[in-house]
Coordinates of C-alpha atoms in Angstrom, one line a residue:
M1044 CA -64.3 -13.0 64.0
E1045 CA -66.0 -15.0 61.9
D1046 CA -68.6 -17.4 63.9
S1047 CA -67.6 -21.2 63.9
G1048 CA -70.4 -22.5 65.3
R1049 CA -68.6 -22.7 68.8
S1050 CA -70.8 -21.3 71.7
S1051 CA -69.1 -18.3 73.4
S1052 CA -70.4 -19.4 76.9
T1053 CA -67.3 -19.8 79.4
S1054 CA -67.7 -23.3 79.7
A1055 CA -65.2 -25.2 81.0
V1056 CA -64.8 -27.4 77.9
N1057 CA -64.8 -25.8 74.4
Q1058 CA -67.3 -28.1 72.4
P1059 CA -65.9 -29.4 68.9
L1060 CA -67.3 -28.8 65.7
P1061 CA -68.2 -32.0 64.0
G1062 CA -65.0 -33.6 62.4
E1063 CA -62.8 -32.3 65.6
Q1064 CA -61.3 -33.2 68.4
A1065 CA -62.1 -32.1 71.6
M1066 CA -59.3 -29.6 73.2
P1067 CA -58.6 -29.8 77.0
P1068 CA -59.4 -26.5 79.1
A1069 CA -57.0 -24.1 79.0
L1070 CA -56.5 -21.1 81.2
P1071 CA -57.8 -18.2 79.7
V1072 CA -54.7 -16.0 79.8
M1073 CA -53.2 -19.0 77.9
Q1074 CA -56.1 -18.5 75.2
E1075 CA -55.9 -15.0 75.1
A1076 CA -51.6 -15.0 74.6
A1077 CA -52.4 -17.9 72.0
S1078 CA -54.8 -15.8 70.5
H1079 CA -52.0 -12.2 70.2
W1080 CA -49.3 -14.7 69.2
W1081 CA -51.0 -15.7 65.9
D1082 CA -52.7 -12.6 65.8
L1083 CA -51.1 -10.8 62.6
N1084 CA -53.3 -7.6 62.8
L1085 CA -50.8 -6.0 65.6
P1086 CA -51.6 -3.2 67.3
P1087 CA -50.0 0.3 65.2
G1088 CA -47.4 0.7 68.0
S1089 CA -46.5 -3.2 67.8
R1090 CA -46.3 -2.5 63.8
D1091 CA -44.0 0.4 64.4
E1092 CA -41.5 -1.4 66.3
L1093 CA -41.7 -4.7 64.1
S1094 CA -41.1 -2.3 61.0
D1095 CA -38.1 -0.6 63.1
L1096 CA -36.3 -3.9 64.3
V1097 CA -36.8 -5.3 60.5
A1098 CA -35.0 -2.0 59.7
E1099 CA -32.5 -2.6 62.1
L1100 CA -31.6 -6.1 61.2
D1101 CA -31.3 -4.9 57.4
Q1102 CA -29.3 -2.1 58.6
V1103 CA -26.5 -4.9 60.2
E1104 CA -27.1 -7.4 57.5
R1105 CA -26.0 -4.2 55.0
E1106 CA -22.8 -3.5 57.2
I1107 CA -21.8 -7.5 57.4
R1108 CA -22.1 -7.7 54.0
H1109 CA -20.2 -4.6 53.5
L1110 CA -17.8 -5.3 55.8
S1111 CA -17.0 -8.9 53.9
L1112 CA -16.8 -7.4 50.6
S1113 CA -15.0 -4.1 51.6
P1114 CA -11.3 -5.6 51.7
T1115 CA -12.0 -7.0 47.7
E1116 CA -13.8 -4.2 46.4
G1117 CA -11.0 -1.9 48.4
R1118 CA -8.2 -3.5 46.9
E1119 CA -9.9 -3.3 43.3
A1120 CA -10.6 0.5 43.8
R1121 CA -7.0 0.6 44.4
Q1122 CA -6.0 -1.6 41.6
E1123 CA -8.2 0.3 39.4
R1124 CA -6.7 4.1 40.3
L1125 CA -2.9 2.2 40.2
L1126 CA -4.0 1.2 36.3
T1127 CA -5.2 4.5 35.6
V1128 CA -1.9 5.9 37.0
L1129 CA 0.4 3.8 35.1
D1130 CA -1.7 4.1 31.9
E1131 CA -1.4 7.6 32.2
V1132 CA 2.9 7.3 33.3
D1133 CA 3.2 5.0 30.1
R1134 CA 1.3 7.2 28.0
R1135 CA 3.7 10.2 29.0
L1136 CA 6.5 8.3 29.4
E1137 CA 5.8 6.9 25.0
H1138 CA 5.2 11.0 24.5
A1139 CA 8.8 11.5 26.0
R1140 CA 10.3 8.9 23.9
E1141 CA 9.0 10.3 21.1
M1142 CA 10.2 13.8 21.8
D1143 CA 13.3 12.2 22.5
R1144 CA 13.3 10.7 19.4
V1145 CA 12.1 13.4 17.5
R1146 CA 14.8 15.4 19.0
D1147 CA 18.0 13.0 18.5
N1148 CA 16.8 12.9 14.9
E1149 CA 17.1 17.0 14.3
R1150 CA 20.2 17.1 16.7
A1151 CA 21.6 14.4 14.0
R1152 CA 20.3 15.9 11.0
L1153 CA 21.7 20.1 12.2
R1154 CA 25.0 17.7 12.9
A1155 CA 24.9 16.7 9.8
E1156 CA 24.5 19.8 8.0
L1157 CA 27.2 21.4 10.4
H1158 CA 29.6 19.5 9.3
S1159 CA 28.6 19.2 5.9
R1160 CA 28.9 23.1 6.0
I1161 CA 32.6 23.4 7.7
R1162 CA 34.4 20.3 5.9
P1163 CA 35.4 22.8 3.6
F1164 CA 37.2 24.9 6.0
F1165 CA 38.9 22.1 7.7
A1166 CA 40.3 21.1 4.4
L1167 CA 41.6 24.4 3.7
K1168 CA 43.4 24.6 7.1
R1169 CA 44.9 21.2 6.5
G1170 CA 46.2 22.6 2.8
G1171 CA 43.8 20.4 0.9
P1172 CA 43.6 21.2 -2.8
G1173 CA 42.8 24.8 -4.0
N1174 CA 44.8 25.9 -1.1
G1175 CA 47.7 28.1 -2.7
F1176 CA 49.7 27.8 0.5

């Protein structure tokens, strides 16, 4: 502690420095408590307790923040998953529609080809031109 020019004697009244007001006498216990209250150089054990308390308060704050955000975050995450599923369903549905179009076009082509091949046989059976019956 720096020497402030005050006497370190145990007199009943502290002598003020020039320009300071005189302080009323205080009990030694109160003086000691006041000096420890403002002492920022805490003993090692106190620092650990203080760090633990600050860490615990930080943890509680994080949990409170998480609780207040989790319903929204949970909804957003579920919505994102649902959108992903819906995108996949849309993609597969479009693929199935395209496959149906291709299949329907192929069926129509085969039907037309088949009709073009069997039409002459139906014409012969009905007694059409060149039948001879």
